[in-house]
mmCIF file of C-alpha atoms in Angstrom:
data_model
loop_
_atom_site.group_PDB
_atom_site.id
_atom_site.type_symbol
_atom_site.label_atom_id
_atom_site.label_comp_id
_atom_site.label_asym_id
_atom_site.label_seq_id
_atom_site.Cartn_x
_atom_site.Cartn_y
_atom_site.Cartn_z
ATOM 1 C CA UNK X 1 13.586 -16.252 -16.376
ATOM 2 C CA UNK X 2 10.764 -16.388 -19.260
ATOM 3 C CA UNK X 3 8.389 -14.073 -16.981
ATOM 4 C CA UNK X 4 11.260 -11.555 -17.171
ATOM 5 C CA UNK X 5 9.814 -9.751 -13.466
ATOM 6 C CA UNK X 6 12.494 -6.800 -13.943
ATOM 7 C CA UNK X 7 10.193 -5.358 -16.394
ATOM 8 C CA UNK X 8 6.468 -7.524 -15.789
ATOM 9 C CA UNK X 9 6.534 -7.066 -11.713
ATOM 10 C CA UNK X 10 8.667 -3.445 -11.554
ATOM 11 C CA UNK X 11 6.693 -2.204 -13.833
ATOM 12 C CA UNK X 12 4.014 -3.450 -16.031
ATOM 13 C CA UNK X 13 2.183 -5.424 -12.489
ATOM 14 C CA UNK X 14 2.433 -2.314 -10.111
ATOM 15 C CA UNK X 15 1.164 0.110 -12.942
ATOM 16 C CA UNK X 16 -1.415 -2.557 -13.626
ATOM 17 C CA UNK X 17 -2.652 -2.579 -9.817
ATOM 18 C CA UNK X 18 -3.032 1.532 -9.719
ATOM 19 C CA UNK X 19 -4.730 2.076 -13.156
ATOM 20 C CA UNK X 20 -7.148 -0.631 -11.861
ATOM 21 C CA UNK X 21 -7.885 1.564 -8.950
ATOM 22 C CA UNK X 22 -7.971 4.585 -10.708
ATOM 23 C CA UNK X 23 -10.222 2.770 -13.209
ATOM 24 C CA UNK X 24 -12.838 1.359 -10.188
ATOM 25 C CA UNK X 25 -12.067 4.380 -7.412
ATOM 26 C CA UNK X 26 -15.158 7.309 -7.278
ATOM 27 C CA UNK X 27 -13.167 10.879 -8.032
ATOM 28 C CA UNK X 28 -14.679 12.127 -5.412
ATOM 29 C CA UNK X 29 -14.253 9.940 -2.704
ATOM 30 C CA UNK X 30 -10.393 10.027 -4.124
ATOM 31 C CA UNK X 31 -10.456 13.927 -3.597
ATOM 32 C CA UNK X 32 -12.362 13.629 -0.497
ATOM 33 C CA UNK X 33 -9.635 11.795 1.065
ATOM 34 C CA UNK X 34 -6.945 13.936 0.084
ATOM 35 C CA UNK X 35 -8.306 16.160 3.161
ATOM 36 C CA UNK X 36 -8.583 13.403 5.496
ATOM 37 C CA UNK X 37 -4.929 14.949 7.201
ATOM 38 C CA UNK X 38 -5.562 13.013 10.799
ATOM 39 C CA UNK X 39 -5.864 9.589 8.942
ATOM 40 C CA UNK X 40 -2.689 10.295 7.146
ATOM 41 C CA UNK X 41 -0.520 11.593 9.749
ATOM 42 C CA UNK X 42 -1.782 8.422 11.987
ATOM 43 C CA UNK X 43 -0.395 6.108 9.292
ATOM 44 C CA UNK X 44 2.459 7.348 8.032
ATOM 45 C CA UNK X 45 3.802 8.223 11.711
ATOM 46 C CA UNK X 46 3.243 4.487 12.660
ATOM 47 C CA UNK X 47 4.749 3.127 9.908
ATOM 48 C CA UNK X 48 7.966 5.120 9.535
ATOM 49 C CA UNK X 49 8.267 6.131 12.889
ATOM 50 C CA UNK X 50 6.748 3.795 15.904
ATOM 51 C CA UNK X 51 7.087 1.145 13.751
ATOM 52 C CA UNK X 52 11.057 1.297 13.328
ATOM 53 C CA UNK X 53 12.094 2.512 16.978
ATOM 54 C CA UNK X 54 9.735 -0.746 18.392
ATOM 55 C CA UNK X 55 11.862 -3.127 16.126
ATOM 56 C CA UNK X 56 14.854 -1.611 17.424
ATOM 57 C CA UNK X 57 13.917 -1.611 20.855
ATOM 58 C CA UNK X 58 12.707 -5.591 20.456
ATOM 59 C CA UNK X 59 16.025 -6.118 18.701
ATOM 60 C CA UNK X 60 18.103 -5.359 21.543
ATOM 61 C CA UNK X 61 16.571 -7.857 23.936
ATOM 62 C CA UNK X 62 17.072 -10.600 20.475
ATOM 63 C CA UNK X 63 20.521 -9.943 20.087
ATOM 64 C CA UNK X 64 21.421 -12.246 23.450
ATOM 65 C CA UNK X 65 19.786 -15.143 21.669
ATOM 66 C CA UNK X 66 21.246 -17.123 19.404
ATOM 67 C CA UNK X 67 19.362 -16.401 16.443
ATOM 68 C CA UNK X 68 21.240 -15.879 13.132
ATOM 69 C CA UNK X 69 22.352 -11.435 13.174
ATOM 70 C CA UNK X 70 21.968 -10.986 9.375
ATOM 71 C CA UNK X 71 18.270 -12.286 9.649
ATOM 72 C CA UNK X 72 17.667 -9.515 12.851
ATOM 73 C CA UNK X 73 19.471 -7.081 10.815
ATOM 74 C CA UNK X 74 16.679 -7.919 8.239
ATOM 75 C CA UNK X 75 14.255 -7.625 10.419
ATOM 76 C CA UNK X 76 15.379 -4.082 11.392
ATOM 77 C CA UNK X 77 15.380 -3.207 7.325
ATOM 78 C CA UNK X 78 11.183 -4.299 7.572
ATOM 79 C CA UNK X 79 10.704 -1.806 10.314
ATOM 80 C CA UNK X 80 12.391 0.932 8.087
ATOM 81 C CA UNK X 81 10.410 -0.028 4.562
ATOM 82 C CA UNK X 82 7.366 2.773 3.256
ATOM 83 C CA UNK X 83 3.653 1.383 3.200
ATOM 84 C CA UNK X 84 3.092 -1.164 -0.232
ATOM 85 C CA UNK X 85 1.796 0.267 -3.343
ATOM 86 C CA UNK X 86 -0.900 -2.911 -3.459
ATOM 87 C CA UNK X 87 -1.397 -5.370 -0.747
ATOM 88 C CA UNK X 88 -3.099 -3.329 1.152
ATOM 89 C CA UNK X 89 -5.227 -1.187 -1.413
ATOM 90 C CA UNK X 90 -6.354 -4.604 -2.641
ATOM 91 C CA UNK X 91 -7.060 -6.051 1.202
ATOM 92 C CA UNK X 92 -8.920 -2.635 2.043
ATOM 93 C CA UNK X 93 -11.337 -2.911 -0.829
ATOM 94 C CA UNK X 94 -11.582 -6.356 -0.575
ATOM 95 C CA UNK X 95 -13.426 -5.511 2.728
ATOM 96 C CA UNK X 96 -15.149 -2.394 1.582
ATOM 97 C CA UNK X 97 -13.043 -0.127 3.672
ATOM 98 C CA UNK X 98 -12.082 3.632 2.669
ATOM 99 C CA UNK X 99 -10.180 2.699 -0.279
ATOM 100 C CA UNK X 100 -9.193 6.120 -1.139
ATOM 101 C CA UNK X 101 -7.476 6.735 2.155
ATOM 102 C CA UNK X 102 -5.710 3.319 1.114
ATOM 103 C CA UNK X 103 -4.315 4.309 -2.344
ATOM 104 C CA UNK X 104 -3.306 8.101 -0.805
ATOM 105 C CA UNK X 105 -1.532 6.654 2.135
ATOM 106 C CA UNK X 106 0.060 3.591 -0.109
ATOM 107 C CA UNK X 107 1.189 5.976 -2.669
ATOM 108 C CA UNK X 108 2.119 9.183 -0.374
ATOM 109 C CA UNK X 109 4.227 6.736 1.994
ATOM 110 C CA UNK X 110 5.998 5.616 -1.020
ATOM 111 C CA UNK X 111 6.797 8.457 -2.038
ATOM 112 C CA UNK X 112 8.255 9.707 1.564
ATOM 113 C CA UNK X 113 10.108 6.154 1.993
ATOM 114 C CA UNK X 114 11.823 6.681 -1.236
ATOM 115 C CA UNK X 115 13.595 9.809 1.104
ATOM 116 C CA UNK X 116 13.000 8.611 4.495
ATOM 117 C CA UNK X 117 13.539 4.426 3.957
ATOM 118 C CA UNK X 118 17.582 4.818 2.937
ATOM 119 C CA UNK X 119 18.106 7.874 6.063
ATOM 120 C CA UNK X 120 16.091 4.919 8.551
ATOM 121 C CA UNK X 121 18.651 2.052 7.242
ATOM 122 C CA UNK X 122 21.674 4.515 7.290
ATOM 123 C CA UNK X 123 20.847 5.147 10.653
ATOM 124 C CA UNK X 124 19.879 1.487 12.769
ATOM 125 C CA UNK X 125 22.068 -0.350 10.333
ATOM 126 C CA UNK X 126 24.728 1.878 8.496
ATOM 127 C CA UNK X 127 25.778 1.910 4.826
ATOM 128 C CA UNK X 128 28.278 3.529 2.797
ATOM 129 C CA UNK X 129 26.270 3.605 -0.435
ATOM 130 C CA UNK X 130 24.710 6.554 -2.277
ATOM 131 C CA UNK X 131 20.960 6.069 -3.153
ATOM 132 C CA UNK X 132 19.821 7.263 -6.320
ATOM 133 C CA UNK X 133 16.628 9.075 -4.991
ATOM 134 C CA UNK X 134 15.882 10.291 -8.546
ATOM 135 C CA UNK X 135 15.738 6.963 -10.587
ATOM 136 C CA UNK X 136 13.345 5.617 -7.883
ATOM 137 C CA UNK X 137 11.392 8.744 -7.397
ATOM 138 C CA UNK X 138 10.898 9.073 -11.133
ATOM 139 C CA UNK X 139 9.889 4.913 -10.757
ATOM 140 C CA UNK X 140 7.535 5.523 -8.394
ATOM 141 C CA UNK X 141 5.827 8.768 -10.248
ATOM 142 C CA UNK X 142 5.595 6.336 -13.405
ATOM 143 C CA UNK X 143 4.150 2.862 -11.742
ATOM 144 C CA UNK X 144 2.167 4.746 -9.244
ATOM 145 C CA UNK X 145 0.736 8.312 -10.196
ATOM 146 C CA UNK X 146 0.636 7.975 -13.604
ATOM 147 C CA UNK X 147 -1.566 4.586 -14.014
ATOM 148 C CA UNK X 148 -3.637 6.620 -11.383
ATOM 149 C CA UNK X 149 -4.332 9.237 -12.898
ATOM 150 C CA UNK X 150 -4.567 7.602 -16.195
ATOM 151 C CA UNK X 151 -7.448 4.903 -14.619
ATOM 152 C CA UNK X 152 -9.170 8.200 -13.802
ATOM 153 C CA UNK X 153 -9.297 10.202 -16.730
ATOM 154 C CA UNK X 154 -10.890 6.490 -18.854
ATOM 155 C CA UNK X 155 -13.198 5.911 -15.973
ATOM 156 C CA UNK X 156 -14.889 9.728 -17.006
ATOM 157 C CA UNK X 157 -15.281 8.394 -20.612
ATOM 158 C CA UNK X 158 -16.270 4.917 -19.789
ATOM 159 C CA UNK X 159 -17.986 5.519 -16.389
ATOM 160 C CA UNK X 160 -21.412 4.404 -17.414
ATOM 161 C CA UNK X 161 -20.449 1.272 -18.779
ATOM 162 C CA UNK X 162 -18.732 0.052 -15.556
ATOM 163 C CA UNK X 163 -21.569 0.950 -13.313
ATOM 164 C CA UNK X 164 -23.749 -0.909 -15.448
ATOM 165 C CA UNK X 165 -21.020 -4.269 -16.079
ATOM 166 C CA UNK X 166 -19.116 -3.950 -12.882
ATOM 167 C CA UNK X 167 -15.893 -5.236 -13.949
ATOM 168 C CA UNK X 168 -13.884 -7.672 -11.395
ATOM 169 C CA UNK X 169 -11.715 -5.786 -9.994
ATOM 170 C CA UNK X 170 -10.716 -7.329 -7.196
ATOM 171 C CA UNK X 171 -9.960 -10.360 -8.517
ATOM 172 C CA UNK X 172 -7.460 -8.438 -11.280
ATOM 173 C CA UNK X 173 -5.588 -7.054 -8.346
ATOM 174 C CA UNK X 174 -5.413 -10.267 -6.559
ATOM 175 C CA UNK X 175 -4.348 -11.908 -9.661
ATOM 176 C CA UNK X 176 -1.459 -9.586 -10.681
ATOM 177 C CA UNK X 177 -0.472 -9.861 -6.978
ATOM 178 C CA UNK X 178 -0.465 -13.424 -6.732
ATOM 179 C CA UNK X 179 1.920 -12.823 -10.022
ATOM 180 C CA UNK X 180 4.024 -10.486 -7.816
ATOM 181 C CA UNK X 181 4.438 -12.968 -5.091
ATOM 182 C CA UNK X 182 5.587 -16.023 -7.166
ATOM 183 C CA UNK X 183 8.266 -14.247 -9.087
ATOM 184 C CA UNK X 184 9.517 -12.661 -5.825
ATOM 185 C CA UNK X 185 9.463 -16.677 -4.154
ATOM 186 C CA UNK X 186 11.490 -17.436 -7.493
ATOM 187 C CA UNK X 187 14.378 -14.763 -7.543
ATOM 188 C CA UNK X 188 14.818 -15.722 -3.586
ATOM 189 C CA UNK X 189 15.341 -19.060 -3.957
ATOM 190 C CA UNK X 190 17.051 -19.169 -7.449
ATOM 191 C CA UNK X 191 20.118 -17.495 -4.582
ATOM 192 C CA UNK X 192 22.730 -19.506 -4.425
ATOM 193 C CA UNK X 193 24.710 -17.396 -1.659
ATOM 194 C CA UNK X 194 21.649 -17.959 1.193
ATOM 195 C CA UNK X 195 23.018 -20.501 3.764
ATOM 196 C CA UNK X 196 20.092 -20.481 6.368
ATOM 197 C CA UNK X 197 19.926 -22.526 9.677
ATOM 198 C CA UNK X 198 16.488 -23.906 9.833
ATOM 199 C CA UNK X 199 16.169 -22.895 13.888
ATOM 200 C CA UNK X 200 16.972 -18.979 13.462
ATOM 201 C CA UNK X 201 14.301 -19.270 10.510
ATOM 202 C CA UNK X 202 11.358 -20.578 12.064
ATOM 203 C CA UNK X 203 12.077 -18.332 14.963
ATOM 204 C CA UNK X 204 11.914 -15.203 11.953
ATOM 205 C CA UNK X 205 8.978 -16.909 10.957
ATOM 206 C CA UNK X 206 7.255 -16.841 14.165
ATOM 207 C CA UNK X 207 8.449 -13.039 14.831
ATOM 208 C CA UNK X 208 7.642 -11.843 12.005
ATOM 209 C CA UNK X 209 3.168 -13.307 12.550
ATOM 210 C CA UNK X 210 3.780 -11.972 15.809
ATOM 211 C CA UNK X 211 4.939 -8.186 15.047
ATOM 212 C CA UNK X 212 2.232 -8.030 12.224
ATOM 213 C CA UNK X 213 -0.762 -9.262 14.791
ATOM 214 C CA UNK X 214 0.191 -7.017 17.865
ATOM 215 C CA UNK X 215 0.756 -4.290 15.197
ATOM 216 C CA UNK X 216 -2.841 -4.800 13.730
ATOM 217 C CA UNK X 217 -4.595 -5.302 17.491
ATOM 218 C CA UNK X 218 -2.642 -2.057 18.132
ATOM 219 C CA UNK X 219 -3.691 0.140 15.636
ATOM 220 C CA UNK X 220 -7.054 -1.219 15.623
ATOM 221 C CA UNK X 221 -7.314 -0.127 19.387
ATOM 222 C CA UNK X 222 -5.814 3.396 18.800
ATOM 223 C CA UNK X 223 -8.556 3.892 15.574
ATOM 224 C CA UNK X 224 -11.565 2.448 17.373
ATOM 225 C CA UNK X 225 -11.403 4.710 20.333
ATOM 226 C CA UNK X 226 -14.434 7.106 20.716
ATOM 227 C CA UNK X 227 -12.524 9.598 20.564
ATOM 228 C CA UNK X 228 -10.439 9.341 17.408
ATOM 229 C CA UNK X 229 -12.331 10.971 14.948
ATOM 230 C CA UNK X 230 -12.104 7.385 12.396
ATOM 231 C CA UNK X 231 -14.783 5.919 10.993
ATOM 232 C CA UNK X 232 -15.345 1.811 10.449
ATOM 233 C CA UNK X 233 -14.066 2.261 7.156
ATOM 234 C CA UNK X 234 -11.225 4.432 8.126
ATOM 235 C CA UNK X 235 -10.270 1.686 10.561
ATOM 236 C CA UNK X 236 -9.741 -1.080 8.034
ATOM 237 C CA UNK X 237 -7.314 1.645 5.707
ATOM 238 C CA UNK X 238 -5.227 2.048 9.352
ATOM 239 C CA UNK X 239 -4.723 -1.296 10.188
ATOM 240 C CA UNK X 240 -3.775 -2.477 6.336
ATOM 241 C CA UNK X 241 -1.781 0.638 5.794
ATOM 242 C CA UNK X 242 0.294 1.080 8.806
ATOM 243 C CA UNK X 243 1.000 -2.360 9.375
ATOM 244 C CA UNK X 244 2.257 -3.624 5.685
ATOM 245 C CA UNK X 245 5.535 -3.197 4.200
ATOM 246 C CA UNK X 246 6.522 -2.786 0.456
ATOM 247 C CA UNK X 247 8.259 -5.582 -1.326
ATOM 248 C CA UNK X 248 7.954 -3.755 -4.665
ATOM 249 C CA UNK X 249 9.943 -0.767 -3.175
ATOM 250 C CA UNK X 250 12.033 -2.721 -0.449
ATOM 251 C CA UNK X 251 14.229 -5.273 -2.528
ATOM 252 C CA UNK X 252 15.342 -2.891 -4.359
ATOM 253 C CA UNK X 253 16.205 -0.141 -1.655
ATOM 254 C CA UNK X 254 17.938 -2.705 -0.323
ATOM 255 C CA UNK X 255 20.466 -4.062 -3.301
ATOM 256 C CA UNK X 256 20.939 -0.382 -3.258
ATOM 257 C CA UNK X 257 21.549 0.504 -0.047
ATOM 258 C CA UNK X 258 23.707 -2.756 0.673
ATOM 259 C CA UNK X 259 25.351 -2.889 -2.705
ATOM 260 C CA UNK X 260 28.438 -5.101 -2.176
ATOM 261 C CA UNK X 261 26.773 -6.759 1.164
ATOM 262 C CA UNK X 262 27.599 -10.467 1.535
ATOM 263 C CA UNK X 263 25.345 -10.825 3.947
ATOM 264 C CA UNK X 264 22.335 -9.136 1.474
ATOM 265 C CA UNK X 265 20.753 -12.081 0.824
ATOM 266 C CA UNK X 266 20.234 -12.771 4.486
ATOM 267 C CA UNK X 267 19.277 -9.491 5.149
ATOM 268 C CA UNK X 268 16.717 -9.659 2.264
ATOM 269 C CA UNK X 269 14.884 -12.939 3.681
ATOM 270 C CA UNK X 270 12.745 -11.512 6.576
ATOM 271 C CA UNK X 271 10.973 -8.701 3.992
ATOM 272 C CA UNK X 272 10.551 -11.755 1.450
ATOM 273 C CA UNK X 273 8.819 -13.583 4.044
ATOM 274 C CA UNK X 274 6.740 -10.277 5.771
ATOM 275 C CA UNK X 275 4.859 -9.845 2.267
ATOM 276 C CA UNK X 276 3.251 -12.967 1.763
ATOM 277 C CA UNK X 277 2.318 -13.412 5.491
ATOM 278 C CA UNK X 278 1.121 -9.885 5.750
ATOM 279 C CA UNK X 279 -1.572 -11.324 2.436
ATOM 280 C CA UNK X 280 -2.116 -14.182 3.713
ATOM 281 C CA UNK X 281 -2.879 -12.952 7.541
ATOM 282 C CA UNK X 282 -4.753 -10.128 5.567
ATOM 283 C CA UNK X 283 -6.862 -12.604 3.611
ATOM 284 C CA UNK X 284 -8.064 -15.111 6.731
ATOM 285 C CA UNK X 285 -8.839 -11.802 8.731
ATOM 286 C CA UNK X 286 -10.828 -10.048 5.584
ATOM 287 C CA UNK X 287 -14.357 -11.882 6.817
ATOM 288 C CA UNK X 288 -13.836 -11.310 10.438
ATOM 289 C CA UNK X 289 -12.663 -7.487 9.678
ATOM 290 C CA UNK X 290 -15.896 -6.906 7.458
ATOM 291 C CA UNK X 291 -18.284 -8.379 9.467
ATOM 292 C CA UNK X 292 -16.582 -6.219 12.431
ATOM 293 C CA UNK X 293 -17.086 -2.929 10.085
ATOM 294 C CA UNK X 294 -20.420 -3.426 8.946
ATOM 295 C CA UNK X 295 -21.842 -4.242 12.265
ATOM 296 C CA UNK X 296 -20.006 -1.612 13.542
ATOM 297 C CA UNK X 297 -21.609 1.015 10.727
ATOM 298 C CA UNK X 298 -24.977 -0.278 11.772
ATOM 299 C CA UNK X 299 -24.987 0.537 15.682
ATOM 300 C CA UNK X 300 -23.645 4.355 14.359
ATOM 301 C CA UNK X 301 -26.421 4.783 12.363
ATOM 302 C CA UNK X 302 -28.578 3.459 15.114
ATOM 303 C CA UNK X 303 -27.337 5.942 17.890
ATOM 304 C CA UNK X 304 -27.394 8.848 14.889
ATOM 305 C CA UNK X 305 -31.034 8.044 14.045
ATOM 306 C CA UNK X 306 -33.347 10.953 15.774
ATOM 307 C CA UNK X 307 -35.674 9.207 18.302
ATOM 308 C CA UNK X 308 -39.300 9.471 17.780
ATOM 309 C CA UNK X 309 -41.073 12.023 20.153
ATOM 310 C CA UNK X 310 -43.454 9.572 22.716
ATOM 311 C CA UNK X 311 -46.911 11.075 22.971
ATOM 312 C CA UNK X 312 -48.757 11.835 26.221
#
């Protein structure tokens, strides 16, 4: 079409999203979350790990019932796809959470899922196809790291000038992903070949709010523990990052992985419908989150404050 996503959206939208960050993000709360290892490891072993095997374990009991195989089989792909490279940067800051954990754990699972993704697919769901690691490795290094870095090295020149205007942006995040969305909705149902019965859809649709709510109530009970070392802001990167899936990344792996699929339009529908609910569930919980996090920072620094000595 006129908007011509193959080269806006691929491209020119996700390198759009990361130079903004790199343009608005501190350096050194970036670098200081490079060394935050036991936030990492939590998310990226949820995501590519628990995340998967539950799926597959929840699949087994669905595959008595009559709903449609090629939309589980999709369901199993969600389970398998890396962390996004922008819902949930943009959902993070938008509630003030650690937004540097966000971006390392968004980009660093992206990276890994370029590797990890196609093996996870091979192995719940099988394929014959060779996936060119390369092409979307050297994608990824040139939507992602680049812009990044790039955003960084203007924000040194221009630094005082933002702290002083404080450009909006959120709102150009949310408005390039809003752009992301629509094409995606577009290219779906521009798809002749999808032949959907409206029960087995619904029922997808109903899954699908489901997985992403006990996912979020899950990892938000794991982070909030008093033992886990996270802060309130750490808690609000966990629950974004471990519990979205990339759209960006996914449709892709997928005409790759299923090249020659009949079926890969079916398969494809459960991810198309994941990202915009995992937004829109994202958006309604951002006041309810933040109010959570900030009353939550208070009572710390309550309990931290030193308690005045009572005189005799």
């Amino acid at each position: 079409g006129p908007l011509k996503p193959e080269i806006t959206i691929t491209y020119i939208a996700v390198s759009a999203i990361f130079f903004n960050s790199g343009l608005s993000l501190k350096t050194e709360e970036l670098t200081s979350a490079l060394m935050h290892v036991k936030l990492h490891l939590f998310v990226q072993i949820f995501t590519l790990v628990f995340f998967p095997a539950a799926i597959w374990l929840f699949l087994q009991l669905l595959s008595i019932t009559p709903i449609n195989e090629w939309l589980l089989k999709g369901l199993q792909t969600v389970g398998c796809m890396p962390p996004p490279v922008s819902s949930a940067v943009i959902l993070t800051k938008a509630v003030g959470g650690n937004e540097a954990a966000a971006i390392f754990n968004s980009a660093f699972g992206s990276f890994l899922g370029i590797v990890i993704t196609p093996l996870l697919l091979l192995l719940f769901l099988g394929s014959s196809s060779s996936v060119p690691f390369t092409s979307i490795f050297s994608q990824l290094f040139m939507t992602v790291v680049v812009p990044l870095i790039i955003g960084q090295i203007v924000r040194r020149y221009i630094k005082d000038w933002l702290e002083r205007k404080k450009p909006p942006f959120g709102t150009i995040s949310s408005c390039v992903l809003l752009m992301i969305i629509y094409t995606t909705f577009c290219d779906t149902f521009a798809n002749p070949n999808i032949d959907l019965d409206k029960f087995s859809l619904i029922i997808v649709v109903f899954i699908i709010f489901s997985v992403q709510m006990s996912f979020m109530f899950l990892t938000f009970l794991f982070s909030t523990r008093n033992n886990s070392g996270f802060t309130p802001a750490d808690t609000v990167a966990i629950i974004f990052c471990s519990t979205h899936k990339s759209l960006t990344l996914g449709i892709p792996m997928l005409k790759i992985v299923f090249a020659g699929y009949e079926h890969l339009s079916l398969i494809s529908v459960p991810l198309l419908i994941y990202h915009p609910a995992q937004i829109l569930l994202g958006s309604l919980l951002v006041p309810t989150i933040k109010s959570w996090m900030v009353s939550r920072q208070k009572a710390l620094k309550l309990t931290r404050q030193p308690k005045a000595p009572v005189k005799v």
